mmCIF file of C-alpha atoms and ligand atoms in Angstrom:
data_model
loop_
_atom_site.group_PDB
_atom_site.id
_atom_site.type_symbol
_atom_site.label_atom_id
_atom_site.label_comp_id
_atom_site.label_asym_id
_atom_site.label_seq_id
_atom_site.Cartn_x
_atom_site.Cartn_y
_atom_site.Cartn_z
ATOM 1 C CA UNK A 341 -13.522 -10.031 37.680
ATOM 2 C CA UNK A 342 -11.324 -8.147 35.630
ATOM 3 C CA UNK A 343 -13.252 -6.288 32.981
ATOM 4 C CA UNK A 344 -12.530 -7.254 28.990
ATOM 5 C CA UNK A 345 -10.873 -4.327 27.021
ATOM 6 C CA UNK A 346 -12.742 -3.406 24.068
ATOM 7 C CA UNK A 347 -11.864 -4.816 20.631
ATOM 8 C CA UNK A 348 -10.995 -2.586 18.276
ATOM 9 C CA UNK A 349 -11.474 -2.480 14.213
ATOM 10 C CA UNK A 350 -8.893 -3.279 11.655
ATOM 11 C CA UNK A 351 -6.292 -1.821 9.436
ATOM 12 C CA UNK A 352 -6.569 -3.089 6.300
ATOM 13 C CA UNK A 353 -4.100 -2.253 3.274
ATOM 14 C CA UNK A 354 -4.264 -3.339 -0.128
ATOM 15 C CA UNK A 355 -0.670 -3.291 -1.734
ATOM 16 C CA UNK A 356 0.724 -3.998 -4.913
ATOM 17 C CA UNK A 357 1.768 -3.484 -8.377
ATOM 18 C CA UNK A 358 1.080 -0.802 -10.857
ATOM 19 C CA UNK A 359 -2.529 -1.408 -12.567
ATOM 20 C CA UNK A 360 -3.627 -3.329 -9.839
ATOM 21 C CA UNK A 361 -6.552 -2.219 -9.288
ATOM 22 C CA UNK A 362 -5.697 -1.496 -5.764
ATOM 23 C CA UNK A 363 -7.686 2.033 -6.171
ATOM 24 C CA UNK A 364 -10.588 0.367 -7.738
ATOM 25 C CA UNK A 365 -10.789 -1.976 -5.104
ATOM 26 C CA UNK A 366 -10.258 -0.228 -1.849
ATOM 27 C CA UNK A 367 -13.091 2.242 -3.124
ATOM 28 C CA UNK A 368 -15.308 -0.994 -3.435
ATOM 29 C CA UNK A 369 -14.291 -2.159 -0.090
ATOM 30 C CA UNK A 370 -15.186 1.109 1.245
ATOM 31 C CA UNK A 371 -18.267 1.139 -0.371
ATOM 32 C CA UNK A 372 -19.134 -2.737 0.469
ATOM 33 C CA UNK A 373 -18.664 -1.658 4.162
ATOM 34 C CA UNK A 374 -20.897 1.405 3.919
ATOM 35 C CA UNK A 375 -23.890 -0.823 2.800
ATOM 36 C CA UNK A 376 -23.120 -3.318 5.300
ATOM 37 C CA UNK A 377 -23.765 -0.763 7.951
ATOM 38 C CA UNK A 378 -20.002 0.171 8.876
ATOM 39 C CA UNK A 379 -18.533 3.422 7.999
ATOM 40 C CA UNK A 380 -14.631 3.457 7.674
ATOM 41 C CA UNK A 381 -11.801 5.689 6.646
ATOM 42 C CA UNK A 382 -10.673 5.281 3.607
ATOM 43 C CA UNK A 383 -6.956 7.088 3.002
ATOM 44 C CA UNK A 384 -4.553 6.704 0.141
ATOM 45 C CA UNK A 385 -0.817 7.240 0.068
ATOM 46 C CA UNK A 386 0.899 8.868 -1.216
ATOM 47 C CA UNK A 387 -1.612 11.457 -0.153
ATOM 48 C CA UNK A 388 -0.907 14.332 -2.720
ATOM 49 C CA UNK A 389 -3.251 16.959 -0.357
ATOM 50 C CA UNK A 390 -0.807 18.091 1.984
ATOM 51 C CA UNK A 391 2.043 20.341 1.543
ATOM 52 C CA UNK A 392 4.616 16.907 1.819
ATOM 53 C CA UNK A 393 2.087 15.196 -0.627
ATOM 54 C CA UNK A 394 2.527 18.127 -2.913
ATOM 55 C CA UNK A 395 6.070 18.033 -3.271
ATOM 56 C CA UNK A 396 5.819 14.230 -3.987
ATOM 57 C CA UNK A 397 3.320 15.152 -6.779
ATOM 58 C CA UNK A 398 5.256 17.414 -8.304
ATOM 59 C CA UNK A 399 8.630 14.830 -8.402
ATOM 60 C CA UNK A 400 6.394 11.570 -9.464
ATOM 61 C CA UNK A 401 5.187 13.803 -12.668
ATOM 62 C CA UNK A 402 8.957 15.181 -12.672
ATOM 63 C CA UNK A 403 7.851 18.883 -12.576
ATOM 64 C CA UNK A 404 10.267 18.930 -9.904
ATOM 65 C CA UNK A 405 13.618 17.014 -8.908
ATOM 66 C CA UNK A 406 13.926 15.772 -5.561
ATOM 67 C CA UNK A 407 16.906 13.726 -3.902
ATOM 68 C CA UNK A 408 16.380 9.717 -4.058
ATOM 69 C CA UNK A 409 16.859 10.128 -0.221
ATOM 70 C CA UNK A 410 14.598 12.728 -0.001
ATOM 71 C CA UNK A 411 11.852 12.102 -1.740
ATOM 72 C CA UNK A 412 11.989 8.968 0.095
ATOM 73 C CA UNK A 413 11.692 10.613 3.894
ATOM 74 C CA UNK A 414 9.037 12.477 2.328
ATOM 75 C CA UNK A 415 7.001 9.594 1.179
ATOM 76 C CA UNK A 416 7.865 7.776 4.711
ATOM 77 C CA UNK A 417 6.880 11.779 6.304
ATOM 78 C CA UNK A 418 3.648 11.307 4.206
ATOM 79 C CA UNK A 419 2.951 8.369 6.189
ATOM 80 C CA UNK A 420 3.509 9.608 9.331
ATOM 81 C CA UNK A 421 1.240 12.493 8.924
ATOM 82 C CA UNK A 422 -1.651 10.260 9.584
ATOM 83 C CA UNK A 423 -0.220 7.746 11.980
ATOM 84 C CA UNK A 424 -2.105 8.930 14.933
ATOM 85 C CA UNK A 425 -4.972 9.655 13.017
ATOM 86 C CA UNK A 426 -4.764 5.877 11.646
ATOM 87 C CA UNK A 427 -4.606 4.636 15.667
ATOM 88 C CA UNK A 428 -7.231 6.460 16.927
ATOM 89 C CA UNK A 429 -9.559 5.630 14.076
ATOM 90 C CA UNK A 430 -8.896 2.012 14.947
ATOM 91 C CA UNK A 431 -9.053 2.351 18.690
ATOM 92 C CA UNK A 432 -12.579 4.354 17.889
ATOM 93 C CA UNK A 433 -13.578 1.214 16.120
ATOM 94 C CA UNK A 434 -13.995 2.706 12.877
ATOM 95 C CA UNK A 435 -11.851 0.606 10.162
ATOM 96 C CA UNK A 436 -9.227 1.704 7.915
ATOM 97 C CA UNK A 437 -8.984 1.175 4.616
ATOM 98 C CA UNK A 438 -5.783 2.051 2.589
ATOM 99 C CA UNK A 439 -4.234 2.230 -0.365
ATOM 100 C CA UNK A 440 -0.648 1.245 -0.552
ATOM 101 C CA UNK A 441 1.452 1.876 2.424
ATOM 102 C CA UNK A 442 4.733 1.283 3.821
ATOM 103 C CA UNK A 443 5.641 -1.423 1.487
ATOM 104 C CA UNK A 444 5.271 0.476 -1.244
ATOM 105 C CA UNK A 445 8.188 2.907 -0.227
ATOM 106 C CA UNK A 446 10.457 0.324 0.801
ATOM 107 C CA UNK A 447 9.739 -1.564 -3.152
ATOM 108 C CA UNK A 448 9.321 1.640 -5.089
ATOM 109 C CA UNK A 449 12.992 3.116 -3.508
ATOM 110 C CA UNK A 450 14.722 -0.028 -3.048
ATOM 111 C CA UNK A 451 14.078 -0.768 -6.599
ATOM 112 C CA UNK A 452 15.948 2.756 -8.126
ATOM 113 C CA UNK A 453 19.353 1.575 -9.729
ATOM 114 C CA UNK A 454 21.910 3.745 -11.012
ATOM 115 C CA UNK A 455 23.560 3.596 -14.366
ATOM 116 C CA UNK A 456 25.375 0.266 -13.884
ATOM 117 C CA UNK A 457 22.223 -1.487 -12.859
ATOM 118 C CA UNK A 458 23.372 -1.204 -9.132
ATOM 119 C CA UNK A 459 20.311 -0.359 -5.797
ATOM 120 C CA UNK A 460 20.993 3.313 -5.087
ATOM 121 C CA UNK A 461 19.077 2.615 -1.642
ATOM 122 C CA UNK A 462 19.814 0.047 0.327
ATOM 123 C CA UNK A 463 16.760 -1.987 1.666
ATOM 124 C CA UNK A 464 16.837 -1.743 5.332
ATOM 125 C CA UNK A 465 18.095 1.927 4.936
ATOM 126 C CA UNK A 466 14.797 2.345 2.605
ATOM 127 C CA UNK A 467 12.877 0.370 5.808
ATOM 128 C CA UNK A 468 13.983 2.215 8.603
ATOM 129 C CA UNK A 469 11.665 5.716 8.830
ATOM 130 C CA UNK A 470 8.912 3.189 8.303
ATOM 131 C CA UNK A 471 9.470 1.515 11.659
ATOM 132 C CA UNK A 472 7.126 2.536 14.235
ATOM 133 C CA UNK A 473 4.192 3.450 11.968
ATOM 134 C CA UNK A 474 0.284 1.435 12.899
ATOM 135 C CA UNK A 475 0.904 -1.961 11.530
ATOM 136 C CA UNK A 476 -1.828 -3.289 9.157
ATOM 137 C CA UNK A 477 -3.418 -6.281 10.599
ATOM 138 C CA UNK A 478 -4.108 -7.636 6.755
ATOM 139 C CA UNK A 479 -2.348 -6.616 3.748
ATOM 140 C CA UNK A 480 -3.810 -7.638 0.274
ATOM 141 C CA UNK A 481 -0.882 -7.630 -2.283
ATOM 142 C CA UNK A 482 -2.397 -7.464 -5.699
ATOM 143 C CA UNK A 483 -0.111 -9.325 -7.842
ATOM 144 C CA UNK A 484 -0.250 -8.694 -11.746
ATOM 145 C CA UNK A 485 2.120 -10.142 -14.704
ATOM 146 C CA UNK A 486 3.233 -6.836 -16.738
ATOM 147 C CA UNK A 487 1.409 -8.649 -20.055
ATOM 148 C CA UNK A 488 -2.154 -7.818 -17.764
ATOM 149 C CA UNK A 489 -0.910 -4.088 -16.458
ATOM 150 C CA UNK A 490 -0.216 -3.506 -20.132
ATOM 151 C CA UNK A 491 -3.943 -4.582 -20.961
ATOM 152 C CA UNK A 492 -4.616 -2.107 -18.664
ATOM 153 C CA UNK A 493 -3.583 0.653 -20.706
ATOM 154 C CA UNK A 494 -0.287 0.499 -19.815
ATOM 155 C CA UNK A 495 2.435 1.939 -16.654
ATOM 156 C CA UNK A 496 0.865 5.649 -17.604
ATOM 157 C CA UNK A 497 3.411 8.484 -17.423
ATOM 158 C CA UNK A 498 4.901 9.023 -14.086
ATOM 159 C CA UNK A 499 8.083 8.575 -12.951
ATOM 160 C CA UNK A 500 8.686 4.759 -11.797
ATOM 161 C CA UNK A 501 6.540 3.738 -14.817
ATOM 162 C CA UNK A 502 8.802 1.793 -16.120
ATOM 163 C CA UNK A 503 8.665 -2.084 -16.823
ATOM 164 C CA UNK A 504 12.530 -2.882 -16.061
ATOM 165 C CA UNK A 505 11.205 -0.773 -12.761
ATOM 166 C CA UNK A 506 7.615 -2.470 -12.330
ATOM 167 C CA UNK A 507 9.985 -6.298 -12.316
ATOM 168 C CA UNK A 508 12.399 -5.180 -9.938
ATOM 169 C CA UNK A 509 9.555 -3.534 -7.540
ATOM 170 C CA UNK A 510 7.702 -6.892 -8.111
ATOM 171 C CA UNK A 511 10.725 -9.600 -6.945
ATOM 172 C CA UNK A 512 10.893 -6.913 -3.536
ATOM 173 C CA UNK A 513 7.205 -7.341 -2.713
ATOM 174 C CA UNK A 514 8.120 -10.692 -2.732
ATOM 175 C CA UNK A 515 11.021 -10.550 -0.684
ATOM 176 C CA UNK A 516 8.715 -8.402 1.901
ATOM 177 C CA UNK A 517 5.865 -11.108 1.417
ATOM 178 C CA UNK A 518 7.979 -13.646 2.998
ATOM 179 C CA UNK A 519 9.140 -11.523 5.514
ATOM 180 C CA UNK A 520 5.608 -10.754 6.821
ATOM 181 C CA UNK A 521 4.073 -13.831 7.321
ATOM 182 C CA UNK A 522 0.299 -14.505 7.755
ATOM 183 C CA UNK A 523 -0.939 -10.838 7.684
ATOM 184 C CA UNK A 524 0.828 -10.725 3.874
ATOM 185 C CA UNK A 525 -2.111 -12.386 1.475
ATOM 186 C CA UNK A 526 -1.574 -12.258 -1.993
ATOM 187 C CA UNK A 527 -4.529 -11.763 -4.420
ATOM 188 C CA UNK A 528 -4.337 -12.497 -8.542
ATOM 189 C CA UNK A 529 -5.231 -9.552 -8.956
ATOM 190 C CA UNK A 530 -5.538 -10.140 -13.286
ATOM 191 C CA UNK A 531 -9.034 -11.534 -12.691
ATOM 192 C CA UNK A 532 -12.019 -9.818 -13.057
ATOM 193 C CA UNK A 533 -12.840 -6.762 -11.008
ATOM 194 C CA UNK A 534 -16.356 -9.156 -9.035
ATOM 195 C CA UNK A 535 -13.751 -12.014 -8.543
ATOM 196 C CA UNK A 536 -10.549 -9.945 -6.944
ATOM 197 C CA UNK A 537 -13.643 -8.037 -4.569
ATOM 198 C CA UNK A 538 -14.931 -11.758 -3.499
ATOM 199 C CA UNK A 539 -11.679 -12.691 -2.033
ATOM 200 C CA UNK A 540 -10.562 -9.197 -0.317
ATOM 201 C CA UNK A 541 -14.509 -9.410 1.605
ATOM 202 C CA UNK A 542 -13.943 -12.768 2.427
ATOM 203 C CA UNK A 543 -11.268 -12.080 4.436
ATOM 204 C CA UNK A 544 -12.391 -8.508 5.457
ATOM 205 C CA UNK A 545 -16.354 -9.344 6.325
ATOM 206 C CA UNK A 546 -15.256 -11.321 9.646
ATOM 207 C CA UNK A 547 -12.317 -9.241 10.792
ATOM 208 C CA UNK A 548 -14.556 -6.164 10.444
ATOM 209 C CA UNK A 549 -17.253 -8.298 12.192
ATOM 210 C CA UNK A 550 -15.177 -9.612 15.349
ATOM 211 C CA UNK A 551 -12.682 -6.890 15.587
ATOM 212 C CA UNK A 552 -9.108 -7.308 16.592
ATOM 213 C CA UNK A 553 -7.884 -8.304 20.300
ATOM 214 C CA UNK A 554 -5.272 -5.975 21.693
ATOM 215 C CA UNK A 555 -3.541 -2.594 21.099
ATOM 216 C CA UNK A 556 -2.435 -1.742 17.473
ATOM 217 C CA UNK A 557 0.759 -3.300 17.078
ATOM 218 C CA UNK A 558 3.658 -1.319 15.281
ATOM 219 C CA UNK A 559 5.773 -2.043 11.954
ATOM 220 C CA UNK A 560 8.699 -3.762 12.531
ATOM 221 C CA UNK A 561 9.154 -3.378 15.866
HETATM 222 N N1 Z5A B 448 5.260 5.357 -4.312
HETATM 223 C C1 Z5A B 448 6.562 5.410 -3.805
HETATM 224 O O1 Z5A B 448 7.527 5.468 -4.563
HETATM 225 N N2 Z5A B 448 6.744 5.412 -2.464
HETATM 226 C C2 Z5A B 448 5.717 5.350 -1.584
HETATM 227 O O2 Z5A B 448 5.932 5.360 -0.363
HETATM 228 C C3 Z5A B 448 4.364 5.271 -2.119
HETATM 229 C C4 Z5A B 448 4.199 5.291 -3.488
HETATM 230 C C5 Z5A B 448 3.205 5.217 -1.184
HETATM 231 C C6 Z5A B 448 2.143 6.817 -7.384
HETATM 232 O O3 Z5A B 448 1.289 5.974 -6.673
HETATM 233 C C7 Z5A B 448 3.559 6.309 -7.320
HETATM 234 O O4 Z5A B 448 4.121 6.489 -6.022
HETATM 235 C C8 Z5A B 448 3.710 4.854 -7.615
HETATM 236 C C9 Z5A B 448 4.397 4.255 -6.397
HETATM 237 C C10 Z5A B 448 5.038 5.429 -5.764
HETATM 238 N N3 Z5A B 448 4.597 4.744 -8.738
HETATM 239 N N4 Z5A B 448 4.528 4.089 -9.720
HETATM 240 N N5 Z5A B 448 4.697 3.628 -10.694
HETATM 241 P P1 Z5A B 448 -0.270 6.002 -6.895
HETATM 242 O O5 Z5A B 448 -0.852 5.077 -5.894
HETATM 243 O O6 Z5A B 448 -0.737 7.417 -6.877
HETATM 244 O O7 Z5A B 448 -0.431 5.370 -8.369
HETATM 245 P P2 Z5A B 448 -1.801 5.338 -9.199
HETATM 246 O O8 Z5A B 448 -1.805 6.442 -10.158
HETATM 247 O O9 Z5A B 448 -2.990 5.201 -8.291
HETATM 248 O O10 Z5A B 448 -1.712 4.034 -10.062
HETATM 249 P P3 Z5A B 448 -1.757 2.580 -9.578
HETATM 250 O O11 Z5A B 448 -1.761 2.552 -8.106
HETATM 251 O O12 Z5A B 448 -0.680 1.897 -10.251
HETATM 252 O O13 Z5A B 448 -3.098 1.933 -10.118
HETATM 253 P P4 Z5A B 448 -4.072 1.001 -9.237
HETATM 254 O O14 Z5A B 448 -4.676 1.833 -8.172
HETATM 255 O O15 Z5A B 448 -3.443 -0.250 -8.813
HETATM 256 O O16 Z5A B 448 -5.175 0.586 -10.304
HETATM 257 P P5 Z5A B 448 -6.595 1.273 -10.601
HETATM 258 O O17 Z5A B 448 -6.444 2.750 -10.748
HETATM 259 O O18 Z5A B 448 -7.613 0.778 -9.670
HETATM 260 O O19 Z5A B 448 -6.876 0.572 -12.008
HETATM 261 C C11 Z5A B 448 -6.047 0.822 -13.134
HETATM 262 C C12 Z5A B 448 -6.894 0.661 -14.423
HETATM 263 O O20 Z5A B 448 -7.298 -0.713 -14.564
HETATM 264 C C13 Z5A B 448 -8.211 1.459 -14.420
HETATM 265 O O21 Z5A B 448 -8.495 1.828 -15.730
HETATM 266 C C14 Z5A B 448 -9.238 0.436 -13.902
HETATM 267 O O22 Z5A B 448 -10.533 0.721 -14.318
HETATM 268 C C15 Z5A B 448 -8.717 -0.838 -14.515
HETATM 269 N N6 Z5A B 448 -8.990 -2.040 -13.696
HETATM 270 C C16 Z5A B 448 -8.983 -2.147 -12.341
HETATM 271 N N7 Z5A B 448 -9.250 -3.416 -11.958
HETATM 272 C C17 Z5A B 448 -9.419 -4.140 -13.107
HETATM 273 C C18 Z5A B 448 -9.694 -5.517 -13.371
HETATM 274 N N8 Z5A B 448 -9.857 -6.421 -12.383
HETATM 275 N N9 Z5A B 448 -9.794 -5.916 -14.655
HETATM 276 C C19 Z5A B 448 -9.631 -5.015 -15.666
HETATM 277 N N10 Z5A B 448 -9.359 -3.692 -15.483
HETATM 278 C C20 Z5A B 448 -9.244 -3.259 -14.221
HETATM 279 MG MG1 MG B 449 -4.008 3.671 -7.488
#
């Protein structure tokens, strides 16, 4: 009899709009998997600790300026950093847990006009470094009107914290929504903090419990 191959644990990424909560809630999903007796990784891009993460610091708080095509390789470069690290966590059976990914470069460049109100990027352009990268097997896109974010505090001081620039990145997560099918699940993420951590363990509890069938697949290919 042919022997099973081991099933391995998930990649899970919450996406999604500025003041989110995406950072509040992938530490609670970390933390809800911890006292539930599974340790994962928990990673966060960008990931300002390397020397590429760095450099991306330094443009989003516009200490430096960076090409719009180059500080978008080095987000996608970010990513890539970590890719095999991401598999063989996975493959290991230890979960991943992450905090905005591949979609996020795609929106955040795609959504840069110039001074006519015209893309500077073009979409698949903005897509293509990203193809190839582990594929998430669920991605949680926290969805949030700009009245809430504001409630929040506000779109803070960085560079893309902009509203014109939060609405545009918003009607692109869309656009990739559709595109992804059943892995994409959007969240209301305005609620309170218990209710928006309900629904992401709901979904995550079994997938963690069961693990995923097969070899992790890729983005987009
Ligand atoms: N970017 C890009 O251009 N290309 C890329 O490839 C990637 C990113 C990966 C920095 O990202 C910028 O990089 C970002 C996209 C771009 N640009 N913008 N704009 P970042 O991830 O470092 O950004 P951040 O500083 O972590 O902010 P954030 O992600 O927007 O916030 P969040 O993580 O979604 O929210 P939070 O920190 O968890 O919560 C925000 C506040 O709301 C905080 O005070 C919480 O206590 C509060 N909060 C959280 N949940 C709730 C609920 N449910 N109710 C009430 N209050 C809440
Ligand atoms: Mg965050």
């Amino acid at each position: 009899m042919a022997s099973q191959s081991p099933r391995r644990a998930p990649f899970i990424v919450i996406e999604g709009l500025d003041r989110s909560g995406k950072t509040t809630q992938t530490s609670r999903l970390y933390a809800r998997l911890k006292e539930t007796g599974t340790q994962a990784n928990l990673i966060k891009f960008p990931d300002r600790t390397t020397t590429i993460g760095q450099m991306i610091d330094s443009y989003l708080r516009s200490a430096s300026e960076l090409d719009d095509r180059a500080v978008h390789l080095l987000f996608s470069a970010n990513r890539w950093e970590l890719a095999s690290m991401i598999e063989k966590s996975l493959i290991a059976g230890t979960p991943v847990v992450c905090d905005r990914y591949a979609f996020s470069g795609i929106t955040f460049s795609g959504s840069k006009v110039n001074s006519e109100g015209e893309p500077l990027l073009p979409f698949e352009w903005c897509r293509s470094p990203d193809i190839g990268l582990p594929a998430p097997d669920i991605v949680f896109f926290f969805d949030i009107t700009p009245e809430k974010a504001k409630e929040r505090g506000g779109y803070g001081e960085e560079r893309y914290e902009k509203e014109e620039m939060q609405l545009r990145v918003r009607d692109s997560f869309h656009r990739i929504g559709r595109e992804m099918g059943t892995t994409w699940v959007t969240i209301d993420a305005g609620r309170e903090r218990d209710q928006v951590e309900q629904d992401v363990w709901k979904l995550v509890e079994p997938l963690v419990k069961e693990g995923v069938d097969g070899p992790v697949t890729k983005l987009w290919t």
